[in-house]
Short mmCIF file of C-alpha atoms and ligand atoms in Angstrom, two decimals:
data_model
loop_
_atom_site.label_atom_id
_atom_site.label_comp_id
_atom_site.label_asym_id
_atom_site.label_seq_id
_atom_site.Cartn_x
_atom_site.Cartn_y
_atom_site.Cartn_z
CA MET Y 10 16.21 25.73 13.12
CA ASN Y 11 14.63 24.82 10.07
CA ALA Y 12 11.34 23.03 9.24
CA ARG Y 13 12.06 19.65 10.24
CA GLY Y 14 14.36 20.11 13.31
CA PRO Y 15 18.10 21.12 14.08
CA VAL Y 16 19.69 23.06 11.40
CA VAL Y 17 22.42 20.77 11.06
CA SER Y 18 21.24 17.05 11.07
CA ALA Y 19 23.29 14.15 12.48
CA ARG Y 20 26.45 13.64 10.21
CA GLY Y 21 26.80 10.28 8.67
CA ASP Y 22 23.73 8.82 10.20
CA ALA Y 23 21.30 7.60 7.59
CA ASN Y 24 19.11 6.62 10.68
CA ALA Y 25 18.72 10.07 12.12
CA LEU Y 26 18.20 11.40 8.65
CA LEU Y 27 15.37 8.83 8.00
CA ALA Y 28 13.54 9.41 11.39
CA GLU Y 29 13.47 13.52 10.25
CA ILE Y 30 10.98 12.48 7.36
CA ALA Y 31 9.06 9.87 9.09
CA GLY Y 32 6.10 12.04 9.71
CA ILE Y 33 5.69 13.33 6.22
CA GLY Y 34 3.01 11.78 3.92
CA THR Y 35 1.61 9.18 6.64
CA ASP Y 36 -1.64 7.60 5.46
CA PRO Y 37 -4.09 7.14 8.18
CA VAL Y 38 -6.28 5.51 6.08
CA ARG Y 39 -4.15 2.64 4.50
CA GLY Y 40 -1.11 2.82 7.03
CA GLY Y 41 2.27 3.55 5.97
CA TYR Y 42 3.37 6.29 3.81
CA THR Y 43 1.52 7.80 0.67
CA ARG Y 44 3.75 10.25 -1.27
CA PRO Y 45 2.91 10.26 -4.91
CA VAL Y 46 4.69 12.48 -7.36
CA PHE Y 47 3.80 16.22 -7.12
CA SER Y 48 1.71 16.13 -3.73
CA ALA Y 49 2.22 17.85 -0.90
CA PRO Y 50 4.27 15.21 0.91
CA GLU Y 51 6.72 14.55 -2.04
CA ARG Y 52 7.23 18.60 -2.12
CA ASP Y 53 8.14 18.45 1.51
CA LEU Y 54 10.58 15.66 1.08
CA ARG Y 55 12.02 17.51 -1.72
CA VAL Y 56 12.30 20.51 0.59
CA TRP Y 57 14.13 18.32 3.16
CA PHE Y 58 16.57 16.78 0.84
CA ILE Y 59 17.44 20.32 -0.65
CA GLU Y 60 18.00 21.54 3.34
CA ARG Y 61 20.01 18.59 4.08
CA ALA Y 62 22.21 18.52 0.68
CA VAL Y 63 22.70 22.45 0.88
CA GLU Y 64 23.83 22.07 4.39
CA ARG Y 65 26.44 19.75 3.46
CA GLY Y 66 27.77 22.25 1.19
CA LEU Y 67 26.18 20.41 -2.02
CA GLU Y 68 25.21 22.41 -5.06
CA VAL Y 69 21.38 21.71 -5.66
CA GLU Y 70 19.68 21.73 -9.31
CA THR Y 71 16.48 20.36 -10.54
CA ASP Y 72 16.62 19.61 -13.81
CA GLY Y 73 13.70 19.55 -16.54
CA ASN Y 74 12.91 16.15 -15.51
CA GLY Y 75 12.23 17.26 -11.96
CA ILE Y 76 15.22 15.12 -10.79
CA LEU Y 77 17.13 16.60 -8.04
CA TRP Y 78 21.15 16.73 -8.20
CA ALA Y 79 23.24 17.50 -5.57
CA TRP Y 80 26.83 18.01 -6.45
CA TRP Y 81 30.05 17.72 -4.72
CA ASP Y 82 32.76 19.17 -6.90
CA PRO Y 83 36.34 18.51 -6.72
CA GLU Y 84 38.06 21.47 -5.02
CA GLY Y 85 39.03 24.05 -7.75
CA THR Y 86 36.39 23.11 -10.68
CA ASP Y 87 33.26 25.01 -11.44
CA ALA Y 88 30.11 23.14 -12.50
CA PRO Y 89 30.13 23.68 -16.21
CA ALA Y 90 33.25 21.31 -16.37
CA ARG Y 91 31.20 18.40 -14.77
CA ARG Y 92 32.34 15.15 -16.43
CA ASP Y 93 33.29 11.70 -15.26
CA ALA Y 94 30.79 12.13 -12.24
CA ILE Y 95 29.78 9.47 -9.92
CA VAL Y 96 26.22 9.60 -8.99
CA THR Y 97 24.45 7.93 -6.25
CA GLY Y 98 20.87 8.19 -4.67
CA SER Y 99 17.44 6.90 -5.25
CA HIS Y 100 13.77 8.28 -4.81
CA LEU Y 101 11.57 9.50 -2.46
CA ASP Y 102 7.83 8.96 -3.90
CA SER Y 103 5.99 5.95 -2.68
CA VAL Y 104 3.34 3.24 -3.57
CA PRO Y 105 0.27 3.92 -1.41
CA GLY Y 106 0.62 2.99 1.90
CA GLY Y 107 4.32 1.99 1.64
CA GLY Y 108 7.23 1.86 3.68
CA ASN Y 109 9.54 4.43 4.70
CA TYR Y 110 12.78 2.73 3.36
CA ASP Y 111 11.86 1.84 -0.11
CA GLY Y 112 13.25 4.88 -1.93
CA PRO Y 113 14.04 7.34 1.32
CA LEU Y 114 16.72 4.90 2.56
CA GLY Y 115 18.80 5.28 -0.61
CA VAL Y 116 18.71 8.90 -0.37
CA ALA Y 117 19.67 9.21 2.93
CA SER Y 118 22.53 6.66 2.90
CA ALA Y 119 23.66 8.58 0.25
CA LEU Y 120 23.82 11.93 2.14
CA ALA Y 121 25.10 10.27 5.24
CA ALA Y 122 27.78 8.70 2.60
CA VAL Y 123 28.71 12.26 1.76
CA ASP Y 124 29.35 13.19 5.53
CA VAL Y 125 31.43 9.69 6.01
CA LEU Y 126 33.72 10.43 3.01
CA ARG Y 127 34.39 14.18 4.46
CA GLU Y 128 35.21 12.33 7.86
CA ARG Y 129 37.42 10.12 5.96
CA GLY Y 130 39.37 12.77 4.38
CA ILE Y 131 38.32 11.59 0.89
CA ARG Y 132 38.91 14.46 -1.70
CA PRO Y 133 37.07 13.44 -4.76
CA VAL Y 134 39.06 14.06 -7.97
CA ARG Y 135 35.90 13.58 -9.95
CA PRO Y 136 32.51 15.41 -8.95
CA LEU Y 137 29.76 13.34 -7.04
CA ALA Y 138 26.09 13.78 -6.84
CA VAL Y 139 23.51 12.66 -4.78
CA ALA Y 140 20.51 12.28 -7.40
CA VAL Y 141 16.66 11.97 -6.48
CA PHE Y 142 14.38 10.46 -9.26
CA PRO Y 143 10.66 11.34 -9.22
CA GLU Y 144 7.85 8.92 -9.72
CA GLU Y 145 10.06 5.85 -9.59
CA GLU Y 146 6.85 3.98 -8.43
CA GLY Y 147 4.39 5.09 -11.23
CA SER Y 148 1.76 5.28 -8.78
CA ARG Y 149 0.21 8.49 -9.99
CA PHE Y 150 0.92 8.46 -13.80
CA GLY Y 151 1.04 4.65 -14.38
CA VAL Y 152 5.01 4.44 -15.62
CA ALA Y 153 7.34 3.25 -13.50
CA CYS Y 154 10.70 4.92 -13.03
CA LEU Y 155 9.31 7.81 -15.24
CA GLY Y 156 12.03 10.37 -14.19
CA SER Y 157 14.90 7.85 -14.94
CA ARG Y 158 13.06 6.81 -18.43
CA LEU Y 159 12.78 10.49 -19.22
CA LEU Y 160 16.42 11.29 -18.52
CA ALA Y 161 17.34 8.21 -20.43
CA GLY Y 162 15.36 9.15 -23.41
CA VAL Y 163 13.29 5.64 -23.22
CA VAL Y 164 9.96 7.26 -22.87
CA ALA Y 165 8.65 10.00 -25.18
CA PRO Y 166 7.81 13.17 -23.47
CA ASP Y 167 4.54 14.08 -25.46
CA ARG Y 168 3.26 10.63 -24.08
CA VAL Y 169 4.30 11.85 -20.77
CA ARG Y 170 2.64 15.12 -20.90
CA ALA Y 171 -0.66 13.30 -21.80
CA LEU Y 172 -0.57 10.74 -18.84
CA THR Y 173 -3.54 11.31 -16.25
CA ASP Y 174 -3.80 10.70 -12.81
CA ASP Y 175 -6.75 8.83 -11.26
CA THR Y 176 -8.63 12.22 -11.28
CA GLY Y 177 -8.06 12.81 -15.06
CA ARG Y 178 -5.70 15.25 -14.65
CA THR Y 179 -2.38 15.22 -16.91
CA TYR Y 180 0.92 15.22 -16.41
CA ALA Y 181 1.57 18.18 -17.80
CA GLU Y 182 -1.29 20.26 -15.48
CA VAL Y 183 -0.07 18.71 -12.34
CA SER Y 184 3.47 19.03 -12.99
CA ALA Y 185 2.64 22.76 -14.13
CA ASP Y 186 0.98 23.42 -10.83
CA ALA Y 187 3.59 21.87 -8.77
CA GLY Y 188 6.12 24.78 -10.22
CA PHE Y 189 7.61 22.72 -12.97
CA ASP Y 190 7.69 23.19 -16.74
CA PRO Y 191 6.58 20.29 -18.61
CA ALA Y 192 7.91 21.68 -21.77
CA LEU Y 193 11.27 21.06 -20.36
CA ILE Y 194 11.07 17.23 -19.77
CA GLY Y 195 13.08 14.63 -22.06
CA ALA Y 196 16.26 13.14 -23.07
CA ASP Y 197 19.12 14.54 -21.60
CA PRO Y 198 22.17 13.21 -23.42
CA ASP Y 199 24.81 15.52 -21.94
CA ARG Y 200 24.14 15.29 -18.69
CA LEU Y 201 24.08 11.23 -19.14
CA ALA Y 202 27.67 11.78 -20.97
CA ALA Y 203 29.14 13.41 -17.86
CA ILE Y 204 28.25 10.55 -15.46
CA SER Y 205 30.39 7.74 -15.49
CA ALA Y 206 28.98 5.39 -12.96
CA PHE Y 207 25.82 5.45 -10.75
CA VAL Y 208 25.29 3.47 -7.30
CA GLU Y 209 21.87 3.07 -5.84
CA LEU Y 210 21.41 1.67 -2.43
CA HIS Y 211 18.21 0.13 -1.81
CA VAL Y 212 16.27 -1.76 0.90
CA GLU Y 213 16.22 -5.33 0.20
CA GLN Y 214 12.61 -6.53 -1.33
CA GLY Y 215 12.94 -10.11 -0.17
CA ARG Y 216 14.59 -12.24 2.38
CA GLY Y 217 17.57 -12.82 0.45
CA LEU Y 218 20.19 -11.30 3.07
CA VAL Y 219 18.22 -12.57 5.97
CA ASP Y 220 18.68 -16.08 4.84
CA LEU Y 221 22.22 -15.52 4.34
CA ASP Y 222 22.71 -13.60 7.55
CA ARG Y 223 24.45 -10.68 5.75
CA PRO Y 224 23.72 -7.18 6.12
CA VAL Y 225 24.55 -5.77 2.60
CA ALA Y 226 24.58 -7.57 -0.79
CA LEU Y 227 25.32 -6.30 -4.56
CA ALA Y 228 22.61 -6.87 -6.91
CA GLY Y 229 23.26 -9.12 -9.66
CA ALA Y 230 20.14 -8.70 -12.00
CA ILE Y 231 16.82 -7.02 -12.20
CA ILE Y 232 13.81 -9.50 -13.43
CA ALA Y 233 12.00 -8.46 -16.44
CA HIS Y 234 8.67 -6.74 -15.26
CA GLY Y 235 5.69 -4.72 -16.89
CA ARG Y 236 2.44 -3.24 -16.37
CA TRP Y 237 -0.56 -3.65 -18.41
CA HIS Y 238 -3.85 -1.66 -18.00
CA VAL Y 239 -7.24 -3.48 -18.85
CA ARG Y 240 -10.33 -1.88 -19.72
CA ILE Y 241 -13.64 -3.99 -19.83
CA GLU Y 242 -16.39 -2.22 -20.84
CA GLY Y 243 -20.41 -3.56 -20.59
CA ARG Y 244 -23.63 -2.23 -19.63
CA GLY Y 245 -24.65 -0.36 -16.60
CA ASP Y 246 -27.85 -1.25 -15.10
CA HIS Y 247 -30.25 -1.93 -11.97
CA ALA Y 248 -29.01 -4.71 -9.86
CA GLY Y 249 -32.52 -5.47 -9.17
CA ALA Y 250 -34.43 -4.78 -12.20
CA THR Y 251 -32.22 -6.58 -14.51
CA ARG Y 252 -32.32 -10.60 -15.19
CA MET Y 253 -29.08 -12.31 -15.21
CA ALA Y 254 -29.62 -13.67 -18.56
CA ASP Y 255 -29.61 -9.75 -19.88
CA ARG Y 256 -26.57 -8.60 -18.27
CA GLN Y 257 -23.26 -7.36 -19.83
CA ASP Y 258 -21.18 -7.40 -16.60
CA PRO Y 259 -17.49 -6.23 -16.74
CA VAL Y 260 -16.68 -7.03 -13.16
CA VAL Y 261 -17.52 -10.61 -14.01
CA ILE Y 262 -15.11 -10.51 -16.84
CA ALA Y 263 -12.69 -8.79 -14.33
CA ALA Y 264 -12.90 -12.03 -12.01
CA GLU Y 265 -11.96 -13.96 -15.17
CA THR Y 266 -8.96 -11.99 -15.69
CA ILE Y 267 -7.63 -12.43 -12.17
CA ARG Y 268 -8.39 -16.12 -11.87
CA SER Y 269 -6.68 -16.25 -15.73
CA LEU Y 270 -3.53 -14.09 -14.48
CA ARG Y 271 -3.18 -16.25 -11.53
CA ALA Y 272 -3.48 -19.72 -13.38
CA GLN Y 273 -1.11 -18.85 -16.26
CA THR Y 274 1.47 -17.24 -13.65
CA LEU Y 275 1.33 -20.44 -11.75
CA ALA Y 276 1.80 -22.64 -14.62
CA VAL Y 277 5.70 -20.79 -15.47
CA ASP Y 278 8.03 -21.68 -12.71
CA ASP Y 279 8.49 -18.47 -10.56
CA ALA Y 280 6.88 -16.06 -12.76
CA ARG Y 281 4.77 -13.61 -10.45
CA GLY Y 282 1.55 -12.10 -11.56
CA THR Y 283 -0.46 -9.38 -9.66
CA VAL Y 284 -3.66 -7.41 -9.64
CA GLY Y 285 -3.50 -4.71 -7.13
CA ARG Y 286 -5.50 -2.14 -8.19
CA ILE Y 287 -9.38 -2.13 -9.67
CA VAL Y 288 -11.64 0.62 -10.20
CA VAL Y 289 -15.41 -0.19 -10.74
CA THR Y 290 -17.54 2.60 -12.30
CA PRO Y 291 -19.43 3.78 -11.50
CA GLY Y 292 -18.94 1.79 -8.05
CA GLY Y 293 -22.41 1.15 -6.44
CA THR Y 294 -23.39 -1.40 -4.38
CA ASN Y 295 -26.85 -1.75 -6.25
CA VAL Y 296 -25.47 -0.99 -9.80
CA ILE Y 297 -24.18 -3.61 -12.61
CA ALA Y 298 -21.09 -1.90 -13.48
CA SER Y 299 -20.59 -0.29 -16.83
CA ALA Y 300 -16.96 -0.37 -17.05
CA VAL Y 301 -13.85 -1.95 -14.91
CA ASP Y 302 -10.42 -0.83 -15.03
CA LEU Y 303 -7.56 -3.14 -13.67
CA TRP Y 304 -3.71 -2.97 -13.97
CA MET Y 305 -1.85 -6.47 -14.09
CA ASP Y 306 1.88 -6.41 -13.01
CA VAL Y 307 3.72 -9.48 -14.41
CA ARG Y 308 7.41 -10.41 -13.82
CA HIS Y 309 9.84 -13.31 -14.84
CA ARG Y 310 13.26 -13.60 -15.66
CA SER Y 311 12.62 -14.40 -19.08
CA GLU Y 312 10.95 -11.79 -21.11
CA ASP Y 313 9.06 -13.74 -23.17
CA ALA Y 314 7.61 -15.77 -20.53
CA VAL Y 315 6.20 -12.21 -19.44
CA HIS Y 316 4.62 -11.67 -23.06
CA THR Y 317 3.35 -15.19 -23.30
CA ILE Y 318 1.59 -14.97 -20.01
CA VAL Y 319 0.12 -11.58 -20.86
CA ALA Y 320 -1.33 -12.77 -24.35
CA ALA Y 321 -2.79 -15.90 -22.79
CA VAL Y 322 -4.17 -13.63 -20.14
CA THR Y 323 -5.52 -11.05 -22.94
CA ALA Y 324 -7.07 -14.20 -25.00
CA GLU Y 325 -9.03 -15.82 -22.31
CA THR Y 326 -10.30 -12.54 -21.28
CA GLN Y 327 -11.44 -11.56 -24.54
CA ARG Y 328 -13.24 -14.99 -24.99
CA ALA Y 329 -15.05 -14.40 -21.82
CA ALA Y 330 -15.89 -10.99 -22.71
CA ALA Y 331 -17.45 -12.01 -25.99
CA SER Y 332 -20.01 -14.34 -24.16
CA GLU Y 333 -20.75 -11.79 -21.98
CA GLY Y 334 -20.97 -8.98 -24.28
CA CYS Y 335 -18.40 -6.93 -22.95
CA THR Y 336 -15.55 -5.50 -24.95
CA VAL Y 337 -11.98 -5.56 -23.29
CA THR Y 338 -8.84 -3.35 -24.41
CA VAL Y 339 -5.42 -4.48 -23.06
CA SER Y 340 -2.48 -1.67 -23.46
CA GLU Y 341 1.14 -1.79 -22.30
CA GLN Y 342 1.91 1.12 -19.69
CA SER Y 343 5.58 -0.04 -19.01
CA PHE Y 344 7.87 -2.63 -19.57
CA SER Y 345 11.43 -2.91 -18.35
CA PRO Y 346 13.53 -5.82 -19.77
CA THR Y 347 15.69 -8.01 -17.50
CA VAL Y 348 18.83 -6.22 -16.74
CA GLU Y 349 22.16 -7.56 -15.70
CA PHE Y 350 24.22 -5.12 -13.90
CA ALA Y 351 27.65 -4.40 -15.27
CA PRO Y 352 29.87 -7.28 -14.43
CA GLU Y 353 33.03 -5.96 -14.35
CA MET Y 354 31.69 -2.72 -11.93
CA ARG Y 355 29.96 -5.80 -9.85
CA ASP Y 356 32.88 -7.47 -9.59
CA ALA Y 357 34.97 -4.52 -8.89
CA LEU Y 358 32.81 -3.43 -6.21
CA GLN Y 359 32.73 -7.19 -4.56
CA SER Y 360 36.24 -6.96 -4.04
CA VAL Y 361 35.75 -3.58 -2.19
CA LEU Y 362 33.09 -5.19 -0.14
CA LEU Y 363 34.94 -8.09 0.89
CA ASP Y 364 32.95 -10.45 -1.02
CA ALA Y 365 29.32 -9.14 -0.31
CA PRO Y 366 26.69 -11.71 -1.59
CA VAL Y 367 25.25 -11.24 -5.18
CA LEU Y 368 21.53 -11.18 -5.14
CA ASP Y 369 18.96 -10.71 -8.03
CA THR Y 370 15.58 -9.00 -7.47
CA GLY Y 371 11.94 -8.92 -8.73
CA ALA Y 372 11.87 -5.29 -8.10
CA GLY Y 373 12.43 -2.41 -10.35
CA HIS Y 374 14.84 0.35 -9.80
CA ASP Y 375 15.91 3.70 -11.56
CA ALA Y 376 19.22 1.82 -11.56
CA GLY Y 377 17.83 -0.53 -13.80
CA VAL Y 378 16.90 1.99 -16.22
CA LEU Y 379 19.95 3.75 -16.27
CA ALA Y 380 21.98 0.57 -16.42
CA ASP Y 381 21.35 0.49 -20.36
CA VAL Y 382 22.92 4.10 -20.54
CA ILE Y 383 25.64 4.32 -17.71
CA PRO Y 384 27.74 1.54 -15.69
CA THR Y 385 25.64 0.96 -12.62
CA ALA Y 386 25.21 -1.18 -9.57
CA MET Y 387 23.29 -1.47 -6.45
CA LEU Y 388 23.78 -2.00 -3.08
CA PHE Y 389 20.72 -3.96 -0.84
CA VAL Y 390 20.63 -3.71 2.83
CA ARG Y 391 18.92 -6.54 4.63
CA ASN Y 392 15.28 -6.32 5.63
CA PRO Y 393 14.00 -8.39 8.44
CA THR Y 394 10.53 -8.92 7.25
CA GLY Y 395 11.66 -8.96 3.67
CA ALA Y 396 8.21 -7.30 2.86
CA SER Y 397 7.97 -4.05 0.79
CA HIS Y 398 5.25 -1.79 -0.43
CA THR Y 399 3.72 -2.33 3.05
CA PRO Y 400 4.15 -0.71 6.53
CA ALA Y 401 5.85 -3.92 7.45
CA GLU Y 402 8.83 -3.19 5.28
CA THR Y 403 11.76 -2.34 7.69
CA ALA Y 404 15.56 -2.37 8.22
CA GLY Y 405 17.65 -2.36 11.15
CA ALA Y 406 19.71 0.51 12.73
CA ASP Y 407 22.87 -1.29 12.48
CA ASP Y 408 22.01 -2.76 8.87
CA ILE Y 409 21.63 0.64 7.97
CA ALA Y 410 24.70 1.99 9.37
CA ALA Y 411 26.56 -0.85 7.51
CA GLY Y 412 24.73 0.15 4.23
CA VAL Y 413 26.06 3.64 4.67
CA ASP Y 414 29.73 2.23 5.27
CA ALA Y 415 29.41 0.24 1.98
CA LEU Y 416 28.07 2.67 0.19
CA SER Y 417 31.06 5.18 1.57
CA ASP Y 418 33.70 2.46 0.54
CA VAL Y 419 31.84 1.81 -3.13
CA LEU Y 420 32.02 5.61 -3.52
CA ALA Y 421 35.61 6.49 -2.24
CA HIS Y 422 36.38 3.37 -4.76
CA LEU Y 423 34.79 5.27 -7.52
CA LEU Y 424 35.56 8.79 -6.70
CA THR Y 425 39.58 8.42 -6.15
CA ARG Y 426 40.19 5.90 -9.49
O1 LIG A 6 7.67 -2.10 -8.67
C1 LIG A 6 8.44 -2.16 -8.25
O2 LIG A 6 9.20 -3.17 -8.43
C2 LIG A 6 9.48 -1.01 -7.82
O3 LIG A 6 9.26 -1.16 -6.20
N1 LIG A 6 9.16 0.30 -8.17
MN1 LIG A 7 12.31 1.76 -4.52
MN1 LIG A 8 8.92 0.08 -4.82
#
């Protein structure tokens, strides 16, 4: 018996694996799950993953970026010779109040697929790894897909070490407290060179499969998306003793930023613009704020459209701030260009999956980051609500099983070529 139940989890059953972690990181205030990187819930999820991987005979390592790699090596080979590896997996961290499928479904399905491949008698001729990427959501340190970006060398380690969470603690401090060595983060070209394909299974974040009435799809593209930190500074004062004409109220400017983002986004067909997080300082009901921090998330298939929207909102915000006697700084936290998944790989997998539909997505993924450096594909599993980043996110048991079968078919194809 181990921390979470029977010593040997149900074989080939992603539903059972997900059920084992359903109690980890539940959020009694927001609902759903809150599992930020380097938190106790995320640590528990890492322990769960390692237990489930080791009981499957996988050799687990944690690299300098905190990425977990659980290896199934071909018989008769040893670790240093790993090359042409096939990697699958996803993430275990969540947004605040998220669902139990965004990330964990891909990890559980990958573990279950190892069972299925073994049951089918597949003997890989190349290594297979199940990987877990940390801080995919960027919920703690602000940069999305932080682990995969570090691995790919597209974010500077010094910048990452200095990133702060909402308590002001740096990545370096928090990761060290969690038992990692922040001096070790950074690009790992040798590891990337040893990987010949990456496949990520993920719950669909949208209703494409519901509308098509299909359980599983392949990903076509991820639309460009980025996040910008807007800091507005004014003059704090007393809510009752300060005449309206004498105010420099940053909250008023924040309202203008949000109005402007909505208007600029609606003016561009199929653009998406969101402000989901605002921090007012000091945050008293009877206090005129001294500063406001808010974060914009802007997405569109055209990268130019994203940058045009952000520039227009910045200009309108700065004009409003000048008239209110406030100052504004807008800084880009992360940006992901539009990603087209490798067509030749996608087409090959489509034949393996008997013409699974191909869907684009507005959600970012580690697969989107790695697609620049490794042939990468994604599988989506139907989400009946289509909702995500909310407790309403879901996936049906039969569709989850269909996803495991599809991932197993894809991995069998890639492992035995
Ligand atoms: O924000 C995203 O698109 C992803 O869920 N991290
Ligand atoms: Mn995700
Ligand atoms: Mn997500």
